[in-house]
Amino acid sequence: MIVDRISVGGYDVVVYKLRNDAIHGVFMGDTPLLGVYNDMGRALLFSAYFAEDSVVYRRVSGGSVIYLFAVDSEKLNSKADTWGIQRHTVVKDVAATLLYAEGYANAGGIATEVTLPRRCWRI
Amino acid sequence: MDALGFRRVLFISQKGQPPRADILGVYDSETIIIGEVKSVAESSVVENAAAEVANLLDALKKWQGVSGEYVAFATYVFSGAGTDVPNIQQIGSYVVSNAWVTPASAGGLVVPPPVDKAKFKFVYVLFDPASGKVAVGIFDAAEKNLRDKNWIFGVHNAVEEALRTVGGDEIGVLGELLAERLKALRSAPYAKEVGIFIDMLGGSPASVT
């Protein structure tokens, strides 16, 4: 069941529910480009909501690169809550968006779903 | 706590022993655990965490053997407005997740294309929910670096410093950068991935609607 659909960079990004999970998909027409369990798709999705006015700064120091930008926390949290996704997940996806946009990873090359389980967060 | 209200959170490792709250840094590459250093709870929780992290490392090593390169991705969200995790709010910790870019992390679905650029990039992310600022640090890393607590300290400090200040070379708007990348994707031969995703979706996009 499709629960949301937006356009990002000419792509249709679809949020749908599969079984009991809120999952995302990125489609071009009817062709899925990115699929379930691929966080890049979800990154695109979230980016569409707040990335349009997020100016990115880049600093290069030696072999390291640090990017700095800001997002609308309120909007970000609102979407996360609406879709039943944890807020920190959204932040991961924002960073993943940047990694993808800057060419550090290919589509399908980022998955941020390996998290310590909730019980471990207390450590 | 530092000036931004961040607590120091480091990779904590153990070698045949449960993680200890007073151990900071990465001591070996066999087991890495990420945690809030002052709030170790029940031993059972620690043991579970150790097992989980061991699985993570195992998965990471497997992919490393396939592609020869990986990106480690660590994210920290701070207590307060930016987190919805009750435990974190209770103890004031801001450690919420640690994610590694590996196909195993995607459930062993596919081996993704290799990372485009240099090998062994370590990505360290800080987010300040109050300001909405996100700092993403990308560092050249090697396994030995991940074992060096001073290196981890340096990574953290560099990203934290970036979060405190605004500046650098303005390179564009995130949405526009993304759009440019998507244009390239559109023209790339992604037939293989498309086929995989169709399979993942049950044979037809229509099946997921």
Coordinates of C-alpha atoms in Angstrom, one line a residue:
Chain A
M1 CA 0.0 0.0 0.0
I2 CA 1.5 3.3 -1.0
V3 CA 1.4 5.8 1.8
D4 CA 3.2 8.7 0.2
R5 CA 4.7 9.7 -3.0
I6 CA 7.0 12.6 -4.0
S7 CA 9.3 13.5 -6.7
V8 CA 13.1 13.9 -6.1
G9 CA 15.4 15.0 -8.9
G10 CA 13.0 13.6 -11.5
Y11 CA 12.4 10.4 -9.7
D12 CA 9.3 9.2 -8.1
V13 CA 9.9 8.2 -4.6
V14 CA 7.3 6.0 -3.1
V15 CA 6.7 5.2 0.5
Y16 CA 4.8 2.0 0.8
K17 CA 3.9 -0.5 3.4
L18 CA 4.9 -4.1 2.9
R19 CA 3.7 -6.5 5.4
N20 CA 4.0 -4.6 8.7
D21 CA 7.0 -2.5 7.7
A22 CA 7.1 1.0 6.5
I23 CA 9.4 0.7 3.5
H24 CA 10.5 3.0 0.8
G25 CA 11.1 2.6 -2.9
V26 CA 12.5 4.8 -5.5
F27 CA 10.9 4.4 -8.9
M28 CA 11.4 5.9 -12.3
G29 CA 8.0 5.4 -13.8
D30 CA 7.2 1.8 -12.8
T31 CA 10.8 0.7 -12.7
P32 CA 12.3 0.3 -9.2
L33 CA 15.7 1.9 -9.1
L34 CA 16.3 1.4 -5.5
G35 CA 14.6 -1.0 -3.4
V36 CA 13.6 -2.1 0.0
Y37 CA 16.3 -2.1 2.7
N38 CA 18.3 0.3 0.7
D39 CA 18.6 3.4 2.8
M40 CA 19.6 5.5 -0.1
G41 CA 16.1 5.4 -1.3
R42 CA 14.9 6.6 2.1
A43 CA 17.6 9.2 2.1
L44 CA 16.3 10.6 -1.2
L45 CA 12.9 10.6 0.3
F46 CA 13.7 12.6 3.3
S47 CA 16.0 14.9 1.3
A48 CA 13.1 15.9 -0.8
Y49 CA 11.5 17.5 2.2
F50 CA 14.3 19.6 3.5
A51 CA 17.4 19.5 1.3
E52 CA 16.3 22.2 -1.0
D53 CA 17.6 24.9 1.4
S54 CA 20.4 23.1 3.1
V55 CA 23.6 24.9 2.0
V56 CA 26.5 22.5 2.2
Y57 CA 30.0 23.7 3.2
R58 CA 33.0 21.6 2.7
R59 CA 36.3 21.8 4.4
V60 CA 39.4 19.9 3.4
S61 CA 42.2 19.3 5.8
G62 CA 44.9 16.9 4.9
G63 CA 43.3 13.7 4.0
S64 CA 40.0 14.4 5.6
V65 CA 36.9 16.2 4.4
I66 CA 34.2 17.6 6.7
Y67 CA 30.9 18.7 5.4
L68 CA 28.6 21.0 7.4
F69 CA 25.0 21.8 6.7
A70 CA 21.8 22.2 8.5
V71 CA 18.4 20.7 8.2
D72 CA 15.0 21.6 9.5
S73 CA 14.9 19.5 12.6
E74 CA 11.2 20.1 13.2
K75 CA 10.2 19.0 9.7
L76 CA 12.6 16.1 9.9
N77 CA 11.2 14.8 13.1
S78 CA 7.6 15.4 11.9
K79 CA 8.1 13.1 8.9
A80 CA 9.9 10.5 11.0
D81 CA 7.0 10.5 13.4
T82 CA 4.4 10.3 10.7
W83 CA 6.0 7.3 9.1
G84 CA 6.8 5.6 12.3
I85 CA 10.6 5.8 11.7
Q86 CA 12.9 6.6 14.5
R87 CA 14.3 10.1 14.4
H88 CA 17.9 9.1 14.5
T89 CA 17.3 7.0 11.4
V90 CA 16.4 10.2 9.6
V91 CA 19.7 11.7 10.6
K92 CA 21.6 8.7 9.3
D93 CA 19.8 9.0 6.0
V94 CA 20.6 12.7 5.7
A95 CA 24.3 11.9 6.0
A96 CA 23.9 9.0 3.6
T97 CA 22.3 11.5 1.1
L98 CA 25.4 13.6 1.3
L99 CA 27.7 10.6 0.9
Y100 CA 25.8 9.6 -2.2
A101 CA 25.5 13.1 -3.6
E102 CA 29.3 13.7 -3.2
G103 CA 30.1 10.4 -4.9
Y104 CA 31.5 8.5 -1.9
A105 CA 29.0 5.7 -2.5
N106 CA 27.0 4.3 -5.3
A107 CA 23.3 3.7 -5.2
G108 CA 22.9 0.5 -3.3
G109 CA 26.2 1.0 -1.6
I110 CA 24.8 2.4 1.6
A111 CA 22.8 0.6 4.1
T112 CA 22.5 1.9 7.6
E113 CA 20.3 -0.7 9.1
V114 CA 22.9 -2.5 11.2
T115 CA 22.3 -0.8 14.4
L116 CA 22.9 -1.9 17.9
P117 CA 19.7 -3.3 19.2
R118 CA 17.6 -1.1 21.5
R119 CA 18.7 -3.0 24.5
C120 CA 22.3 -2.1 23.8
W121 CA 21.7 1.6 23.7
R122 CA 21.8 1.8 27.5
I123 CA 25.4 0.9 27.6
Chain B
M1 CA 30.3 17.3 28.8
D2 CA 31.8 19.7 26.5
A3 CA 30.6 23.2 25.6
L4 CA 28.0 21.8 23.2
G5 CA 26.6 19.4 25.8
F6 CA 28.1 16.4 24.1
R7 CA 29.3 13.5 26.1
R8 CA 32.3 11.7 25.0
V9 CA 31.3 8.5 23.3
L10 CA 34.0 6.3 21.9
F11 CA 34.4 2.9 20.5
I12 CA 34.8 0.5 23.3
S13 CA 36.2 -2.8 22.6
Q14 CA 36.8 -5.9 24.6
K15 CA 39.0 -8.8 24.1
G16 CA 37.5 -11.9 25.7
Q17 CA 36.0 -9.7 28.4
P18 CA 32.8 -7.8 28.8
P19 CA 33.1 -4.2 27.8
R20 CA 34.0 -2.1 30.7
A21 CA 32.6 1.3 31.4
D22 CA 36.0 2.7 32.2
I23 CA 37.6 1.6 29.0
L24 CA 37.8 4.1 26.3
G25 CA 39.0 3.7 22.8
V26 CA 39.5 0.8 20.5
Y27 CA 41.7 -1.9 21.9
D28 CA 41.4 -4.5 19.3
S29 CA 39.7 -5.1 16.1
E30 CA 37.9 -8.3 17.0
T31 CA 35.1 -6.7 18.9
I32 CA 34.1 -3.1 18.8
I33 CA 31.3 -1.8 20.8
I34 CA 29.9 1.6 20.8
G35 CA 28.6 2.9 24.0
E36 CA 28.0 5.6 26.5
V37 CA 30.9 5.2 28.8
K38 CA 29.4 6.1 32.0
S39 CA 26.2 4.1 31.9
V40 CA 26.9 0.4 31.6
A41 CA 23.9 -1.4 32.9
E42 CA 23.3 -5.0 33.6
S43 CA 26.0 -7.5 32.7
S44 CA 23.5 -9.4 30.5
V45 CA 23.0 -6.3 28.4
V46 CA 26.7 -6.0 28.0
E47 CA 27.0 -9.6 26.9
N48 CA 24.2 -9.2 24.4
A49 CA 25.9 -6.1 23.0
A50 CA 29.2 -7.9 22.7
A51 CA 27.5 -10.6 20.7
E52 CA 25.8 -8.2 18.4
V53 CA 28.9 -6.2 17.8
A54 CA 30.9 -9.3 17.1
N55 CA 28.3 -10.1 14.4
L56 CA 28.8 -6.7 13.0
L57 CA 32.5 -7.0 12.8
D58 CA 32.2 -10.4 11.2
A59 CA 29.9 -9.0 8.6
L60 CA 32.2 -6.2 7.9
K61 CA 35.2 -8.4 7.5
K62 CA 33.2 -10.6 5.0
W63 CA 32.4 -7.7 2.8
Q64 CA 35.9 -6.3 3.1
G65 CA 37.1 -9.6 1.7
V66 CA 34.8 -9.3 -1.2
S67 CA 35.3 -5.7 -2.3
G68 CA 38.4 -4.7 -0.5
E69 CA 36.9 -1.5 0.7
Y70 CA 34.2 -0.2 2.8
V71 CA 32.7 2.8 4.4
A72 CA 32.0 2.7 8.1
F73 CA 29.2 4.9 9.1
A74 CA 28.7 6.1 12.6
T75 CA 25.9 8.3 13.7
Y76 CA 25.3 10.0 17.0
V77 CA 22.2 11.8 18.0
F78 CA 22.2 13.7 21.2
S79 CA 19.8 13.6 24.0
G80 CA 17.0 16.0 24.1
A81 CA 14.8 17.2 21.3
G82 CA 16.6 15.1 18.7
T83 CA 15.9 11.7 20.2
D84 CA 12.8 9.7 20.8
V85 CA 14.5 6.9 22.6
P86 CA 13.3 6.7 26.2
N87 CA 16.5 5.0 27.5
I88 CA 18.6 7.7 26.1
Q89 CA 16.5 10.4 27.6
Q90 CA 16.6 8.7 30.9
I91 CA 20.3 8.3 31.1
G92 CA 21.2 11.3 29.1
S93 CA 23.2 9.4 26.6
Y94 CA 23.2 10.2 23.0
V95 CA 24.4 7.0 21.5
V96 CA 21.7 5.7 19.3
S97 CA 23.2 3.8 16.5
N98 CA 26.2 2.5 14.8
A99 CA 25.9 1.4 11.2
W100 CA 28.4 -0.1 8.9
V101 CA 28.1 0.0 5.2
T102 CA 28.1 -3.6 4.2
P103 CA 25.9 -5.9 2.2
A104 CA 25.5 -8.0 5.2
S105 CA 23.9 -5.1 6.8
A106 CA 21.3 -5.2 4.1
G107 CA 20.4 -8.7 5.0
G108 CA 22.9 -10.2 2.6
L109 CA 20.9 -9.2 -0.4
V110 CA 23.6 -8.1 -2.8
V111 CA 27.1 -7.0 -2.8
P112 CA 26.8 -3.3 -3.6
P113 CA 29.1 -1.6 -6.1
P114 CA 32.4 -0.6 -4.5
V115 CA 32.7 2.7 -2.9
D116 CA 33.6 5.2 -5.6
K117 CA 36.6 6.9 -4.1
A118 CA 39.5 6.0 -1.9
K119 CA 39.5 2.9 0.2
F120 CA 38.8 2.7 3.9
K121 CA 36.8 5.8 4.5
F122 CA 35.5 6.3 7.9
V123 CA 32.5 8.5 8.2
Y124 CA 31.7 10.1 11.5
V125 CA 28.5 12.1 11.9
L126 CA 27.4 14.5 14.5
F127 CA 24.0 16.1 14.6
D128 CA 22.8 18.9 16.8
P129 CA 19.0 18.7 17.0
A130 CA 18.7 22.2 18.5
S131 CA 20.3 23.9 15.5
G132 CA 19.7 21.2 12.9
K133 CA 23.3 21.3 12.0
V134 CA 24.9 18.1 10.7
A135 CA 28.6 17.6 10.4
V136 CA 29.8 14.7 8.3
G137 CA 33.5 13.9 8.6
I138 CA 35.1 11.6 6.1
F139 CA 38.4 10.3 7.0
D140 CA 41.0 8.0 5.5
A141 CA 41.1 5.1 7.8
A142 CA 42.7 1.8 8.2
E143 CA 42.2 -1.0 10.5
K144 CA 45.0 0.2 12.7
N145 CA 43.4 3.6 12.9
L146 CA 40.3 2.0 14.2
R147 CA 42.3 0.5 17.0
D148 CA 43.9 3.7 17.9
K149 CA 41.9 5.7 20.4
N150 CA 43.9 8.8 19.7
W151 CA 42.9 8.6 16.1
I152 CA 39.3 8.2 17.1
F153 CA 39.6 11.1 19.5
G154 CA 41.0 13.2 16.6
V155 CA 38.2 12.3 14.4
H156 CA 35.6 13.2 16.9
N157 CA 37.3 16.5 17.8
A158 CA 37.6 17.5 14.2
V159 CA 34.0 16.9 13.4
E160 CA 32.9 18.5 16.7
E161 CA 34.9 21.6 15.9
A162 CA 33.2 21.8 12.5
L163 CA 29.8 21.6 14.2
R164 CA 30.6 24.5 16.3
T165 CA 31.4 26.9 13.5
V166 CA 30.0 27.8 10.2
G167 CA 32.2 28.1 7.2
G168 CA 34.2 26.4 4.6
D169 CA 33.9 26.4 0.9
E170 CA 30.3 26.6 0.0
I171 CA 29.7 23.9 -2.6
G172 CA 25.9 24.0 -3.1
V173 CA 22.6 23.0 -1.8
L174 CA 22.2 19.5 -0.7
G175 CA 19.1 18.9 -2.8
E176 CA 20.9 20.3 -5.9
L177 CA 23.9 18.1 -5.3
L178 CA 21.6 15.2 -5.0
A179 CA 19.8 16.1 -8.2
E180 CA 23.0 16.2 -10.1
R181 CA 24.0 12.8 -8.9
L182 CA 20.6 11.4 -9.8
K183 CA 21.0 12.6 -13.3
A184 CA 24.1 10.5 -13.6
L185 CA 22.3 7.6 -12.2
R186 CA 19.5 8.0 -14.7
S187 CA 22.0 7.6 -17.6
A188 CA 23.9 4.8 -16.1
P189 CA 23.4 1.2 -17.0
Y190 CA 21.6 0.0 -13.9
A191 CA 19.8 -2.9 -15.5
K192 CA 21.4 -5.4 -13.1
E193 CA 20.3 -3.5 -10.0
V194 CA 16.9 -3.0 -11.4
G195 CA 16.6 -6.7 -11.9
I196 CA 17.7 -7.4 -8.3
F197 CA 15.2 -5.0 -6.9
I198 CA 12.4 -6.4 -8.9
D199 CA 13.3 -9.7 -7.5
M200 CA 13.4 -8.2 -4.0
L201 CA 10.0 -6.7 -4.5
G202 CA 8.5 -10.0 -5.4
G203 CA 8.8 -10.0 -9.2
S204 CA 6.9 -6.9 -10.0
P205 CA 6.7 -3.4 -8.7
A206 CA 2.9 -3.8 -8.8
S207 CA 3.2 -6.5 -6.1
V208 CA 4.2 -3.9 -3.5
T209 CA 1.3 -1.5 -4.0

